[in-house]
Amino acid sequence: MAKNFLATVKSVLSGDTLILASPSNPSLERTFSLAFVSAPRLSKDGDEPFAFQSREFLRNIAVGKQIKCTVLYTIPGSGREYGAAVLQDGTELPDALVKAGWLKVREDAGKKEESEEILERLEKLRNFEIQAKNETKGLHVGTGGIIEVQNDLGGPEFMNIWKGKTVEGIVERVISGDRLLIRLLLTEKKHWQVMTLIAGIRTPSTERVNQSTGQTQPAEEFGSEARAFVESRLLQRAVKVKIVGASPQGQLVAAVLHPRGNIAEFLLQDGLARCNDFHSTMLGNDMAALRAAEKKAQAAHVRLHKNHVAKSTDSKDLEVTVTKIIGADTILVRNKANVEKRVSLSSVRGPRAGEPSEAPFRDEAKEYLRKKLIGKHVRITIDGSKAATDDFEARDVGTVTLNGKNINLQLVQDGYCSVIRHRKDDTDRAPNYDELLAAQEAAKEEKKGMWSGKAPKVKQYVDMSENAQKAKIQLSTISRQRKVPGIVDFCKSGSRFTILIPREGAKLTLVLAGVRAPRAGRTPQEKGEPFGQEALDLANKRCNQRDCEIDVHDIDKVGGFIGDLYVNRESFAKLLVEEGLASVHEYSAEKAGNAAELLAAQQRAKEGRKGLWHAWDPSQDVDEVVAALAESSIDDSTALEKRPEDYRDIVITNIDATGRLKIQEVGKGTTALTTLMNEFKKFHSDSKNNVPIKDNPKAGDFVAAKFTADGEWYRARIRANDRAAKIAEIVYIDYGNSEKQPWSKLRPLDPQFTTQKLKAQAVDAQLSFVQLPQSPDYLSDAINFIYEITDGRQLVGSFDFVDTKDNLNYITIFDPKCKGSDKVTDSVNREVILNGHAMVPRKLKPWERSKVFEPVFKSLKEAETQAKTDRLGMWEYGDLTED
């Protein structure tokens, strides 16, 4: 007796087999096959001809619909049920499929059947089949019907062709809420049936068997619900598939769209999924809708979000000033109440020291942020906070905005920060997190910053203040320059700083001229002088990491450069004094030329009873005036009342890389030098005198060295040693040139040739009133020009001033025919300036300001003006001294 039942068609396996679900309990399934007919089979190894078309006909009319089934017989062994069925719209199965030509009536059907009803049914089906054959419907067309099926994406060609496109597909299987097996109907002759990840979401896992152990792993909470949610809506439904990318495992990542919309959004709204950050860059702007759906579920505390704690929204934006750049992702800021706060930038991370590909960019990234933010007024939106750990203290994280521009985003766009991958429950993230991820991908594609693959050149700074001797050598060059641009790298005290000078590749210690600031304690526990800490705090607040300009006047005993510091064109010494955090040292202030300004600032601080002057008594100043008068009796002026008439015959023997001259005075020692050198040559040609120097020569030792250029022996002095390589840098004391020689090629200087017998003949000199250019190219041109007009010639030097402190002679050089003349138009000094290879110094030394040199100074200024007009040498692009 036939058995009838009602069910819902869950899926269709082939043109003759359906998977049915109970209307009252969808989890109960049964397989039902249509009786007396057969359909071509779908297989992973390859479909039979017309198998897909046959299955599609039945799928289109049956999936998701109620069906009334009549079981005609059951296979005893397998229990498989066979029968006929009627859909709600009256469509009879298998009649409709046979009539359409998509099923064949089995030849053995009814051979053992005695039931008149079944025999009539068979005859009816055969008549439908004959009709379909006559009309060549479906399977009966005879040829074709083969569709190739590929079960993986293959190579990168797939993404090159299909990425970004929306294609037709059929969901063949639902593995979990976010993982589907989809048949992509890309062409008529070929389909791709591939595992597909729903873009932008992650759902809890379903129950699965561990293949290595055979143990069953239970489903995560809401994992089964998520799968059922998707099955009921998508299984064997035709969908639109928007291909956005592939996972690292080679699985397709795509947005799956049914007529009502994106299934990912519905899963998120129902609290059955969370957003997947790893897909954000693939989805681009489409990720925003998914974030909104997730927030909606979080607010309603639905399912996965039942314990969700909403992020506090009562935090206000901070209006602060950036006082220090700690790293590319962390800054120190100060509010209007003068309270400092450490803030990390939300969702971004600077180059990591432990990552070889990132570490070389740490300094460059920090400098990038320093240039943008230091000293600037910014707005910070606090996005959350990080609890203290073993390695880090508790800190706020926020988004920094300067003039409406998101600094977090700019760092990522330019490749100086990467984006942090947050935990799924981490809400302390930037509100534009998806934009940051997209910016990172763009920076990688454009090979910006740390994604360039090329480590930047490490910027190394030579310490000009390493020792007093080194500082002394550099003083002449740097003191000639005005407003040298630099960066305050560190504040040692209120009046002592480490300054970086990038264009020179140098750093130096700068001591503020004309002031004395109290000393702060070196550690928080050490007590410094009164107001020492306040002075240091002001220096850090106004100067630390700021771009600055410096003027250098002199050096101290330990190699510090004494001068003025300007931040935003304002003298910091003046500000320090004005706040009562430093006192004026009148003698050094007068020497530096800023005494009037500093004394006026100090008087204002006294009258305001600020800092050091909080208990100031005006009567104290009387004693100070008396003391100052006593000090002023010591005159340190180097101004001259009469121009020196010290003319000497000279030859220039060397010009070093800075433009400093080495000269010999003709007649005074050159005759003796000629005699000595003849003896020296004869001495060293004797093999018995081939004695090497001792193993550990010291800087300052006198030696004999063979000059590389001509192979002759000369007297020399060791300037410096590379003890690892056993190489010495030597200076030939009678000519001034230098080179590096291995210790093995040096010989000790025999007593008969020492400087006691004949002093070193090369004397340091510098052209008076001449400042050579700083640009390496123009400086090289200037040195070559001086060589051209002086090489091999006996000249006359007017020794204008001898600096006994630096052992340096300032000279004006003439042709011999001008000896004794005051005519300056024929001097080498003027020729150098007239041809645009130098300029008249803007900052004159005290002796240069003497009235006796006014005619010289005037003539040289006229020569400089002419060179500017003619665009010669360093003036070829105009007046570089103009502001």
PDB file of N, CA and C in Angstrom, residues 265-314:
ATOM      1  N   GLU A 265      25.659  40.495   5.989  1.00  0.00           N
ATOM      2  CA  GLU A 265      24.977  41.501   6.802  1.00  0.00           C
ATOM      3  C   GLU A 265      23.918  40.873   7.690  1.00  0.00           C
ATOM      4  N   PHE A 266      23.157  39.918   7.149  1.00  0.00           N
ATOM      5  CA  PHE A 266      22.092  39.281   7.922  1.00  0.00           C
ATOM      6  C   PHE A 266      22.674  38.459   9.068  1.00  0.00           C
ATOM      7  N   LEU A 267      23.787  37.783   8.826  1.00  0.00           N
ATOM      8  CA  LEU A 267      24.440  37.019   9.896  1.00  0.00           C
ATOM      9  C   LEU A 267      24.928  37.946  11.006  1.00  0.00           C
ATOM     10  N   LEU A 268      25.503  39.085  10.610  1.00  0.00           N
ATOM     11  CA  LEU A 268      26.000  40.039  11.598  1.00  0.00           C
ATOM     12  C   LEU A 268      24.855  40.649  12.400  1.00  0.00           C
ATOM     13  N   GLN A 269      23.776  41.013  11.731  1.00  0.00           N
ATOM     14  CA  GLN A 269      22.630  41.615  12.417  1.00  0.00           C
ATOM     15  C   GLN A 269      22.024  40.671  13.447  1.00  0.00           C
ATOM     16  N   ASP A 270      22.059  39.365  13.143  1.00  0.00           N
ATOM     17  CA  ASP A 270      21.482  38.376  14.051  1.00  0.00           C
ATOM     18  C   ASP A 270      22.486  37.888  15.089  1.00  0.00           C
ATOM     19  N   GLY A 271      23.661  38.505  15.132  1.00  0.00           N
ATOM     20  CA  GLY A 271      24.644  38.136  16.137  1.00  0.00           C
ATOM     21  C   GLY A 271      25.248  36.761  15.933  1.00  0.00           C
ATOM     22  N   LEU A 272      25.258  36.270  14.707  1.00  0.00           N
ATOM     23  CA  LEU A 272      25.805  34.947  14.408  1.00  0.00           C
ATOM     24  C   LEU A 272      27.194  35.025  13.763  1.00  0.00           C
ATOM     25  N   ALA A 273      27.722  36.226  13.638  1.00  0.00           N
ATOM     26  CA  ALA A 273      29.050  36.396  13.034  1.00  0.00           C
ATOM     27  C   ALA A 273      29.696  37.658  13.582  1.00  0.00           C
ATOM     28  N   ARG A 274      31.011  37.701  13.420  1.00  0.00           N
ATOM     29  CA  ARG A 274      31.784  38.910  13.732  1.00  0.00           C
ATOM     30  C   ARG A 274      32.496  39.363  12.471  1.00  0.00           C
ATOM     31  N   CYS A 275      32.821  40.639  12.409  1.00  0.00           N
ATOM     32  CA  CYS A 275      33.563  41.146  11.255  1.00  0.00           C
ATOM     33  C   CYS A 275      34.959  40.542  11.222  1.00  0.00           C
ATOM     34  N   ASN A 276      35.424  40.253  10.030  1.00  0.00           N
ATOM     35  CA  ASN A 276      36.758  39.680   9.825  1.00  0.00           C
ATOM     36  C   ASN A 276      37.672  40.768   9.267  1.00  0.00           C
ATOM     37  N   ASP A 277      38.592  41.264  10.120  1.00  0.00           N
ATOM     38  CA  ASP A 277      39.473  42.367   9.713  1.00  0.00           C
ATOM     39  C   ASP A 277      40.347  42.004   8.516  1.00  0.00           C
ATOM     40  N   PHE A 278      40.685  40.723   8.376  1.00  0.00           N
ATOM     41  CA  PHE A 278      41.601  40.315   7.310  1.00  0.00           C
ATOM     42  C   PHE A 278      40.990  40.489   5.920  1.00  0.00           C
ATOM     43  N   HIS A 279      39.676  40.624   5.862  1.00  0.00           N
ATOM     44  CA  HIS A 279      39.017  40.800   4.560  1.00  0.00           C
ATOM     45  C   HIS A 279      38.736  42.266   4.249  1.00  0.00           C
ATOM     46  N   SER A 280      39.060  43.144   5.201  1.00  0.00           N
ATOM     47  CA  SER A 280      38.689  44.553   5.040  1.00  0.00           C
ATOM     48  C   SER A 280      39.261  45.168   3.770  1.00  0.00           C
ATOM     49  N   THR A 281      40.545  44.900   3.508  1.00  0.00           N
ATOM     50  CA  THR A 281      41.174  45.517   2.341  1.00  0.00           C
ATOM     51  C   THR A 281      40.610  44.968   1.037  1.00  0.00           C
ATOM     52  N   MET A 282      40.083  43.742   1.069  1.00  0.00           N
ATOM     53  CA  MET A 282      39.477  43.176  -0.135  1.00  0.00           C
ATOM     54  C   MET A 282      38.131  43.841  -0.426  1.00  0.00           C
ATOM     55  N   LEU A 283      37.389  44.148   0.639  1.00  0.00           N
ATOM     56  CA  LEU A 283      36.037  44.700   0.457  1.00  0.00           C
ATOM     57  C   LEU A 283      36.031  46.205   0.243  1.00  0.00           C
ATOM     58  N   GLY A 284      37.049  46.891   0.768  1.00  0.00           N
ATOM     59  CA  GLY A 284      37.078  48.355   0.604  1.00  0.00           C
ATOM     60  C   GLY A 284      35.906  49.022   1.276  1.00  0.00           C
ATOM     61  N   ASN A 285      35.193  49.876   0.549  1.00  0.00           N
ATOM     62  CA  ASN A 285      34.084  50.638   1.117  1.00  0.00           C
ATOM     63  C   ASN A 285      32.918  49.760   1.555  1.00  0.00           C
ATOM     64  N   ASP A 286      32.817  48.541   0.992  1.00  0.00           N
ATOM     65  CA  ASP A 286      31.703  47.658   1.357  1.00  0.00           C
ATOM     66  C   ASP A 286      31.803  47.181   2.800  1.00  0.00           C
ATOM     67  N   MET A 287      32.975  47.331   3.410  1.00  0.00           N
ATOM     68  CA  MET A 287      33.150  46.866   4.789  1.00  0.00           C
ATOM     69  C   MET A 287      32.349  47.719   5.763  1.00  0.00           C
ATOM     70  N   ALA A 288      32.068  48.956   5.405  1.00  0.00           N
ATOM     71  CA  ALA A 288      31.363  49.865   6.317  1.00  0.00           C
ATOM     72  C   ALA A 288      29.989  49.332   6.681  1.00  0.00           C
ATOM     73  N   ALA A 289      29.261  48.772   5.713  1.00  0.00           N
ATOM     74  CA  ALA A 289      27.927  48.239   5.983  1.00  0.00           C
ATOM     75  C   ALA A 289      27.992  47.063   6.951  1.00  0.00           C
ATOM     76  N   LEU A 290      29.034  46.256   6.827  1.00  0.00           N
ATOM     77  CA  LEU A 290      29.189  45.119   7.732  1.00  0.00           C
ATOM     78  C   LEU A 290      29.505  45.595   9.146  1.00  0.00           C
ATOM     79  N   ARG A 291      30.350  46.617   9.270  1.00  0.00           N
ATOM     80  CA  ARG A 291      30.657  47.165  10.597  1.00  0.00           C
ATOM     81  C   ARG A 291      29.383  47.701  11.256  1.00  0.00           C
ATOM     82  N   ALA A 292      28.563  48.382  10.460  1.00  0.00           N
ATOM     83  CA  ALA A 292      27.316  48.943  10.994  1.00  0.00           C
ATOM     84  C   ALA A 292      26.386  47.838  11.478  1.00  0.00           C
ATOM     85  N   ALA A 293      26.296  46.746  10.720  1.00  0.00           N
ATOM     86  CA  ALA A 293      25.438  45.625  11.116  1.00  0.00           C
ATOM     87  C   ALA A 293      25.942  44.992  12.410  1.00  0.00           C
ATOM     88  N   GLU A 294      27.256  44.881  12.541  1.00  0.00           N
ATOM     89  CA  GLU A 294      27.827  44.302  13.767  1.00  0.00           C
ATOM     90  C   GLU A 294      27.547  45.198  14.963  1.00  0.00           C
ATOM     91  N   LYS A 295      27.690  46.498  14.793  1.00  0.00           N
ATOM     92  CA  LYS A 295      27.417  47.426  15.891  1.00  0.00           C
ATOM     93  C   LYS A 295      25.966  47.343  16.342  1.00  0.00           C
ATOM     94  N   LYS A 296      25.081  47.144  15.386  1.00  0.00           N
ATOM     95  CA  LYS A 296      23.654  47.027  15.703  1.00  0.00           C
ATOM     96  C   LYS A 296      23.415  45.805  16.598  1.00  0.00           C
ATOM     97  N   ALA A 297      24.061  44.689  16.268  1.00  0.00           N
ATOM     98  CA  ALA A 297      23.920  43.471  17.068  1.00  0.00           C
ATOM     99  C   ALA A 297      24.566  43.640  18.438  1.00  0.00           C
ATOM    100  N   GLN A 298      25.690  44.349  18.472  1.00  0.00           N
ATOM    101  CA  GLN A 298      26.362  44.582  19.752  1.00  0.00           C
ATOM    102  C   GLN A 298      25.488  45.430  20.670  1.00  0.00           C
ATOM    103  N   ALA A 299      24.884  46.451  20.107  1.00  0.00           N
ATOM    104  CA  ALA A 299      24.018  47.321  20.907  1.00  0.00           C
ATOM    105  C   ALA A 299      22.829  46.559  21.465  1.00  0.00           C
ATOM    106  N   ALA A 300      22.324  45.567  20.692  1.00  0.00           N
ATOM    107  CA  ALA A 300      21.166  44.770  21.124  1.00  0.00           C
ATOM    108  C   ALA A 300      21.579  43.563  21.955  1.00  0.00           C
ATOM    109  N   HIS A 301      22.910  43.344  22.125  1.00  0.00           N
ATOM    110  CA  HIS A 301      23.429  42.207  22.894  1.00  0.00           C
ATOM    111  C   HIS A 301      22.872  40.879  22.388  1.00  0.00           C
ATOM    112  N   VAL A 302      22.921  40.714  21.071  1.00  0.00           N
ATOM    113  CA  VAL A 302      22.355  39.521  20.448  1.00  0.00           C
ATOM    114  C   VAL A 302      23.406  38.421  20.368  1.00  0.00           C
ATOM    115  N   ARG A 303      23.068  37.238  20.775  1.00  0.00           N
ATOM    116  CA  ARG A 303      23.855  36.006  20.645  1.00  0.00           C
ATOM    117  C   ARG A 303      25.343  36.194  20.977  1.00  0.00           C
ATOM    118  N   LEU A 304      26.199  36.231  19.938  1.00  0.00           N
ATOM    119  CA  LEU A 304      27.634  36.335  20.193  1.00  0.00           C
ATOM    120  C   LEU A 304      27.989  37.556  21.034  1.00  0.00           C
ATOM    121  N   HIS A 305      27.151  38.549  20.997  1.00  0.00           N
ATOM    122  CA  HIS A 305      27.437  39.815  21.679  1.00  0.00           C
ATOM    123  C   HIS A 305      26.634  39.955  22.968  1.00  0.00           C
ATOM    124  N   LYS A 306      26.160  38.837  23.527  1.00  0.00           N
ATOM    125  CA  LYS A 306      25.305  38.910  24.721  1.00  0.00           C
ATOM    126  C   LYS A 306      26.047  39.526  25.912  1.00  0.00           C
ATOM    127  N   ASN A 307      27.399  39.382  25.939  1.00  0.00           N
ATOM    128  CA  ASN A 307      28.180  39.954  27.038  1.00  0.00           C
ATOM    129  C   ASN A 307      28.971  41.193  26.606  1.00  0.00           C
ATOM    130  N   HIS A 308      28.576  41.758  25.490  1.00  0.00           N
ATOM    131  CA  HIS A 308      29.320  42.900  24.953  1.00  0.00           C
ATOM    132  C   HIS A 308      29.240  44.103  25.896  1.00  0.00           C
ATOM    133  N   VAL A 309      30.410  44.712  26.133  1.00  0.00           N
ATOM    134  CA  VAL A 309      30.478  45.929  26.938  1.00  0.00           C
ATOM    135  C   VAL A 309      30.777  47.080  25.998  1.00  0.00           C
ATOM    136  N   ALA A 310      29.834  47.974  25.857  1.00  0.00           N
ATOM    137  CA  ALA A 310      29.985  49.090  24.916  1.00  0.00           C
ATOM    138  C   ALA A 310      31.114  50.001  25.357  1.00  0.00           C
ATOM    139  N   LYS A 311      31.874  50.492  24.385  1.00  0.00           N
ATOM    140  CA  LYS A 311      32.964  51.425  24.674  1.00  0.00           C
ATOM    141  C   LYS A 311      32.373  52.752  25.141  1.00  0.00           C
ATOM    142  N   SER A 312      32.986  53.304  26.162  1.00  0.00           N
ATOM    143  CA  SER A 312      32.493  54.567  26.699  1.00  0.00           C
ATOM    144  C   SER A 312      32.536  55.648  25.630  1.00  0.00           C
ATOM    145  N   THR A 313      31.471  56.414  25.569  1.00  0.00           N
ATOM    146  CA  THR A 313      31.390  57.492  24.561  1.00  0.00           C
ATOM    147  C   THR A 313      31.438  58.874  25.197  1.00  0.00           C
ATOM    148  N   ASP A 314      31.735  58.890  26.513  1.00  0.00           N
ATOM    149  CA  ASP A 314      31.724  60.188  27.187  1.00  0.00           C
ATOM    150  C   ASP A 314      33.088  60.885  27.172  1.00  0.00           C
TER     151      ASP A 314
END
